[in-house]
XYZ file of C-alpha atoms in Angstrom:
427
model
C 147.053 -42.910 184.596
C 149.561 -42.099 181.825
C 149.036 -43.242 178.250
C 152.121 -45.464 178.464
C 150.800 -47.064 181.653
C 147.421 -47.736 180.049
C 149.043 -49.183 176.932
C 151.284 -51.434 179.037
C 148.238 -52.759 180.875
C 146.405 -53.247 177.580
C 149.164 -55.336 176.022
C 149.861 -57.273 179.182
C 146.199 -58.162 179.526
C 145.963 -59.287 175.909
C 149.294 -61.116 175.640
C 149.997 -62.559 179.083
C 147.944 -65.720 178.571
C 149.635 -66.513 175.257
C 153.096 -65.896 176.684
C 152.437 -67.970 179.809
C 151.177 -70.783 177.598
C 154.288 -70.758 175.406
C 156.801 -70.582 178.255
C 154.941 -73.300 180.163
C 155.121 -75.556 177.112
C 158.907 -75.182 177.061
C 159.592 -75.414 180.802
C 156.789 -77.743 181.904
C 154.187 -77.542 184.680
C 156.729 -77.807 187.494
C 157.983 -74.340 186.646
C 154.708 -72.447 186.490
C 155.874 -70.135 189.291
C 158.914 -69.143 187.232
C 156.720 -68.603 184.181
C 154.300 -66.355 186.068
C 157.189 -64.422 187.637
C 158.923 -63.605 184.360
C 155.685 -62.603 182.640
C 154.722 -60.355 185.552
C 158.260 -58.974 185.579
C 157.964 -58.056 181.919
C 154.869 -56.034 182.703
C 156.556 -54.216 185.590
C 159.539 -53.419 183.387
C 157.189 -52.073 180.722
C 155.609 -49.711 183.245
C 159.035 -48.272 184.087
C 160.607 -48.290 180.646
C 157.714 -47.049 178.529
C 157.073 -44.096 180.839
C 160.627 -42.773 180.377
C 161.751 -44.073 176.973
C 158.442 -44.102 175.189
C 156.331 -46.964 173.863
C 158.213 -49.277 171.467
C 157.064 -49.767 167.879
C 156.034 -53.340 168.670
C 154.759 -53.321 172.295
C 153.569 -56.940 172.248
C 156.872 -58.147 170.792
C 158.726 -56.122 173.410
C 156.878 -57.873 176.231
C 157.592 -61.281 174.685
C 161.311 -60.570 174.361
C 161.659 -59.262 177.912
C 159.823 -62.246 179.429
C 161.760 -64.722 177.298
C 165.121 -63.153 178.182
C 164.188 -63.138 181.845
C 163.396 -66.851 181.646
C 166.779 -67.473 180.041
C 168.548 -65.468 182.762
C 166.766 -67.418 185.471
C 167.768 -70.718 183.927
C 171.367 -69.633 183.589
C 171.494 -68.754 187.273
C 170.337 -72.165 188.356
C 173.041 -74.667 189.164
C 173.029 -78.426 188.702
C 171.086 -78.148 185.438
C 171.003 -81.826 184.669
C 169.469 -82.780 188.032
C 167.166 -79.829 188.666
C 165.774 -78.734 185.325
C 166.126 -81.268 182.528
C 164.239 -84.134 184.232
C 161.139 -81.946 184.589
C 160.828 -80.536 181.089
C 157.431 -80.887 179.444
C 157.152 -84.307 177.834
C 156.463 -84.348 174.132
C 157.973 -80.947 173.413
C 161.544 -81.419 174.603
C 161.606 -85.180 174.700
C 165.107 -86.581 175.141
C 166.479 -83.058 175.660
C 168.902 -82.867 178.547
C 171.111 -79.933 177.638
C 170.651 -76.363 178.753
C 171.644 -75.055 175.329
C 168.819 -76.926 173.626
C 166.260 -75.388 175.972
C 167.726 -71.937 175.325
C 167.382 -72.627 171.626
C 163.736 -73.500 172.162
C 163.181 -70.284 174.086
C 165.055 -68.224 171.510
C 162.743 -69.635 168.837
C 159.623 -68.684 170.759
C 157.722 -67.020 167.929
C 154.749 -69.099 166.778
C 152.266 -68.984 169.635
C 149.044 -70.024 167.938
C 148.869 -73.616 169.177
C 150.327 -72.968 172.616
C 147.145 -71.500 174.097
C 145.215 -74.629 173.198
C 147.997 -76.820 174.607
C 147.905 -74.797 177.809
C 144.141 -75.182 178.084
C 144.560 -78.942 177.894
C 147.316 -78.822 180.507
C 145.133 -76.772 182.852
C 142.309 -79.276 182.361
C 144.536 -82.114 183.623
C 142.398 -84.994 184.948
C 144.135 -84.792 188.325
C 142.345 -81.477 188.977
C 138.718 -81.029 189.934
C 136.473 -79.495 187.303
C 136.184 -76.255 189.285
C 139.964 -75.999 189.592
C 140.487 -76.849 185.920
C 138.324 -74.010 184.713
C 139.672 -71.433 187.172
C 143.279 -72.393 186.457
C 142.785 -72.293 182.691
C 141.201 -68.845 182.848
C 144.155 -67.608 184.915
C 147.105 -69.262 183.184
C 146.007 -69.590 179.574
C 143.764 -66.563 179.274
C 145.234 -63.968 181.629
C 142.036 -63.406 183.624
C 142.361 -61.674 186.984
C 141.127 -63.411 190.117
C 138.142 -61.046 190.305
C 137.212 -61.762 186.668
C 137.379 -65.503 187.319
C 135.197 -65.114 190.413
C 132.620 -63.212 188.370
C 132.663 -65.756 185.539
C 132.230 -68.684 187.933
C 129.783 -66.923 190.275
C 132.196 -67.321 193.173
C 134.329 -65.043 195.327
C 137.973 -64.030 195.062
C 139.099 -65.919 198.168
C 137.646 -69.227 196.976
C 139.159 -68.757 193.508
C 142.598 -68.036 194.940
C 142.449 -71.248 196.948
C 141.521 -73.213 193.812
C 144.434 -71.716 191.902
C 146.912 -72.578 194.636
C 145.665 -76.171 194.889
C 145.743 -76.581 191.114
C 149.322 -75.402 190.843
C 150.405 -77.707 193.654
C 148.668 -80.676 192.009
C 150.239 -80.061 188.611
C 153.719 -79.955 190.124
C 153.195 -83.518 191.334
C 151.313 -84.863 188.331
C 152.685 -86.306 185.145
C 152.425 -83.897 182.215
C 148.901 -83.605 180.908
C 147.949 -84.987 177.557
C 147.844 -82.436 174.800
C 145.015 -82.255 172.335
C 145.939 -85.584 170.701
C 145.193 -87.436 173.902
C 142.420 -85.420 175.488
C 139.664 -87.528 176.982
C 135.974 -86.698 176.878
C 135.892 -85.256 180.399
C 138.979 -83.136 179.741
C 137.484 -81.899 176.474
C 134.310 -80.918 178.339
C 136.400 -78.685 180.611
C 138.288 -77.178 177.665
C 135.007 -76.298 175.954
C 133.699 -74.738 179.146
C 136.794 -72.541 179.378
C 136.331 -71.406 175.782
C 132.686 -70.622 176.608
C 133.706 -68.535 179.633
C 136.376 -66.671 177.642
C 133.687 -65.669 175.169
C 131.275 -64.654 177.938
C 133.860 -62.382 179.543
C 134.450 -60.750 176.183
C 130.733 -60.462 175.465
C 130.023 -58.695 178.760
C 133.341 -57.643 180.244
C 133.684 -57.154 183.982
C 136.345 -54.479 183.432
C 135.777 -50.751 183.183
C 137.690 -50.413 179.909
C 134.759 -51.373 177.691
C 131.632 -53.504 177.749
C 132.624 -55.738 174.831
C 136.152 -57.139 174.620
C 136.004 -58.273 171.025
C 139.569 -59.599 171.197
C 138.512 -62.167 173.811
C 135.483 -63.191 171.787
C 137.601 -63.601 168.665
C 140.143 -65.641 170.633
C 137.401 -67.911 171.967
C 136.065 -68.479 168.459
C 139.598 -69.128 167.179
C 140.259 -71.680 169.926
C 136.905 -73.316 169.250
C 137.873 -73.567 165.596
C 141.175 -75.246 166.514
C 139.294 -77.771 168.642
C 136.754 -78.364 165.898
C 139.499 -78.910 163.326
C 140.943 -81.781 165.371
C 139.331 -85.258 165.242
C 139.095 -85.335 169.037
C 137.055 -82.141 169.087
C 134.606 -83.012 166.322
C 131.669 -83.680 168.608
C 128.165 -82.160 168.606
C 128.889 -79.979 171.666
C 131.787 -78.257 169.890
C 129.614 -77.446 166.878
C 126.884 -76.160 169.209
C 129.326 -73.942 171.118
C 130.645 -72.504 167.848
C 127.057 -71.778 166.774
C 126.289 -70.046 170.069
C 129.375 -67.830 169.836
C 128.601 -66.963 166.205
C 125.038 -65.897 167.004
C 126.170 -63.749 169.915
C 129.097 -62.195 168.044
C 126.813 -61.310 165.131
C 125.060 -58.688 167.285
C 128.159 -56.802 168.453
C 127.639 -53.906 166.059
C 124.252 -53.082 167.563
C 124.913 -53.590 171.292
C 126.585 -50.244 171.959
C 125.669 -46.746 170.806
C 128.366 -44.324 169.699
C 128.003 -42.789 173.167
C 129.019 -46.152 174.683
C 125.505 -46.665 176.062
C 124.210 -50.242 176.206
C 121.505 -50.987 173.643
C 119.175 -53.745 174.821
C 117.857 -56.381 172.443
C 114.389 -54.773 171.925
C 116.029 -51.525 170.789
C 118.867 -52.864 168.642
C 119.088 -51.923 164.968
C 118.932 -55.362 163.377
C 120.331 -54.081 160.105
C 123.653 -53.779 161.965
C 123.732 -57.490 162.762
C 126.308 -59.546 160.873
C 124.207 -61.765 158.608
C 127.211 -63.753 157.378
C 128.038 -64.653 160.985
C 124.416 -65.601 161.647
C 124.406 -67.876 158.591
C 127.612 -69.514 159.808
C 125.953 -70.052 163.183
C 123.008 -71.724 161.472
C 125.382 -74.119 159.677
C 127.197 -74.983 162.911
C 123.896 -75.491 164.706
C 122.738 -77.884 161.969
C 126.016 -79.821 162.271
C 125.514 -80.098 166.035
C 122.363 -82.161 165.477
C 124.325 -85.313 164.605
C 123.989 -87.993 167.257
C 121.859 -88.118 170.415
C 123.739 -85.579 172.546
C 121.811 -82.574 173.846
C 124.158 -80.234 175.690
C 123.548 -76.857 177.292
C 125.396 -75.369 174.310
C 122.757 -76.810 171.962
C 119.963 -75.200 173.941
C 121.679 -71.836 174.414
C 122.548 -71.771 170.712
C 118.921 -72.562 169.877
C 117.753 -69.641 172.018
C 120.291 -67.302 170.435
C 119.211 -68.486 166.985
C 115.575 -67.626 167.722
C 116.613 -64.075 168.594
C 118.878 -63.704 165.554
C 116.342 -65.097 163.067
C 113.387 -63.008 164.256
C 112.752 -60.109 161.845
C 111.768 -57.818 164.732
C 111.707 -58.045 168.507
C 107.901 -58.250 168.382
C 108.188 -61.263 166.070
C 110.330 -63.216 168.549
C 109.027 -66.743 169.113
C 108.835 -66.604 172.907
C 106.934 -69.894 173.044
C 109.847 -71.675 171.396
C 112.384 -69.817 173.568
C 110.550 -70.736 176.780
C 110.469 -74.387 175.701
C 114.253 -74.281 175.187
C 114.743 -72.667 178.609
C 112.559 -75.374 180.187
C 114.946 -77.961 178.731
C 118.008 -75.932 179.698
C 117.150 -75.705 183.391
C 116.752 -79.493 183.378
C 119.945 -80.253 181.440
C 122.041 -77.746 183.390
C 120.253 -76.402 186.483
C 121.454 -72.883 187.224
C 119.951 -69.809 188.895
C 121.161 -67.770 185.931
C 119.293 -69.987 183.473
C 116.232 -69.836 185.728
C 116.501 -66.039 185.778
C 116.595 -65.867 181.982
C 113.667 -68.294 181.822
C 111.639 -65.960 184.062
C 112.386 -63.060 181.739
C 111.184 -65.149 178.771
C 107.988 -65.923 180.712
C 107.464 -62.197 181.278
C 107.488 -61.547 177.529
C 105.158 -64.446 176.816
C 102.700 -64.212 179.723
C 103.328 -60.765 181.191
C 105.619 -59.229 183.856
C 103.623 -60.546 186.827
C 104.113 -64.110 185.561
C 107.822 -63.332 185.317
C 107.858 -62.119 188.921
C 106.097 -65.292 190.027
C 108.762 -67.368 188.281
C 111.560 -65.343 189.905
C 110.086 -65.922 193.359
C 110.632 -69.674 193.013
C 114.352 -69.466 192.208
C 116.820 -70.709 194.811
C 119.909 -68.511 194.942
C 121.946 -70.716 197.248
C 125.624 -70.469 196.392
C 125.291 -67.262 194.364
C 127.419 -64.370 195.702
C 125.487 -61.654 197.495
C 126.918 -59.084 195.093
C 125.278 -60.664 192.027
C 123.359 -57.682 190.678
C 121.373 -59.176 187.780
C 118.708 -60.672 190.056
C 117.840 -57.247 191.478
C 118.103 -55.674 188.015
C 115.534 -58.153 186.674
C 113.235 -57.697 189.670
C 113.453 -53.931 189.285
C 112.565 -53.998 185.609
C 109.667 -56.443 186.054
C 108.219 -54.459 188.964
C 108.504 -51.323 186.827
C 106.599 -53.015 184.009
C 103.893 -54.143 186.449
C 103.619 -50.611 187.871
C 105.184 -51.248 191.296
C 107.458 -48.218 190.969
C 108.524 -47.923 194.623
C 109.549 -51.585 194.734
C 111.248 -51.248 191.344
C 113.379 -48.362 192.592
C 114.543 -50.348 195.636
C 115.763 -53.236 193.478
C 117.321 -51.016 190.804
C 119.203 -49.011 193.432
C 120.446 -52.241 195.003
C 121.582 -53.526 191.596
C 123.333 -50.221 190.970
C 125.298 -50.606 194.196
C 126.362 -54.147 193.307
C 127.851 -53.689 189.847
C 131.195 -52.036 189.121
C 130.709 -51.871 185.356
C 130.168 -48.247 184.263
C 128.179 -49.501 181.271
C 125.768 -51.469 183.417
C 125.578 -48.601 185.904
C 124.499 -46.173 183.183
C 121.844 -48.613 181.995
C 120.531 -49.074 185.536
C 120.426 -45.306 186.091
C 118.349 -44.985 182.916
C 115.921 -47.612 184.190
C 115.829 -45.953 187.602
C 115.026 -42.612 185.981
C 112.212 -44.271 184.020
C 110.778 -45.719 187.241
C 110.988 -42.307 188.941
C 109.346 -40.643 185.958
C 106.490 -43.146 185.902
C 106.063 -42.797 189.670
C 105.811 -39.016 189.460
C 103.217 -39.266 186.675
C 101.177 -41.664 188.788
C 101.205 -39.223 191.722
C 100.056 -36.297 189.603
């Protein structure tokens, strides 16, 4: 793939969600197809133009201008403006605007995009949509996730996600415009926070081959969380807890990858590379989240992350406290993933065989067959117990099920360790 092609994909991936959000604010939810078409068209034009004319000085700005001009051209080609377009403009942004020229003016002034992503998240979390559709649609429209990335984030499959996206778009065409942040209800805010959480997770452990950590996504999630927290509607304990969780996780970025792009697991990380200022900010947010009686999954996950960040060494980790938090977490938000992490905590507190026993009781109904982390955990625990043949079977299965080159290299390292231990046992 040429450098210009790679750069076009990079900028499209990073800017598409923001551009979709801004155009959708101007044109309204009934024209989401047009918005997606012009943004995709801008990317296709970039692939052609940049390969022959070179990459522009401002690639992101170039994509914005092309998409915006394409939207203008599409509007100009449509007849019967007053009956087909003006009645469906997004309420609140172009209120009492019925002229084509005023909409063009709005599009021409499309420069400040900071608030549009948050507005789009609230639109995607419209109460007329199911919670599953809200989250999938927000990840697609406001964040630029691919269908496969959404499926991975939601532990689903691509076909089911595509159906959700189609239903969501159809519902929004028929619904009245969604409230923006000023009118977001508690259930809608819950969905918005979940989307922010999933944006961060995708950045923290990216499903793409480009790199393991997409720091831009993590920074965007923290920025959006800050916008929510700055608004009276969003000043609830769960928002503070989510901000704390993201801060604790982001603080360890500098130690998660070696210069060779190899994954560094928590026991082996150089803790002097952790961002102490970010950890301290996480502690402050976690303390603020204690107001009131609410105990969300974000509180518990943030508490677990805090225990890791505040331990001076891996050996000093308070696994008793962490297991207690996981016990609460699997009750507050039952999930096979939480149960898996709980089993790993048990293995560090009571030994790998106890961890295996805990894993054997997990129900994986509804989890895609390609979910590799279960086999990766089984492989590592069997290796620690000394069941090297069984460990190799699970590690090889996990290796087949992940497409991430970073995870594949880590699994190959573990597989080599199991083979090495097995050969020593034989001799």
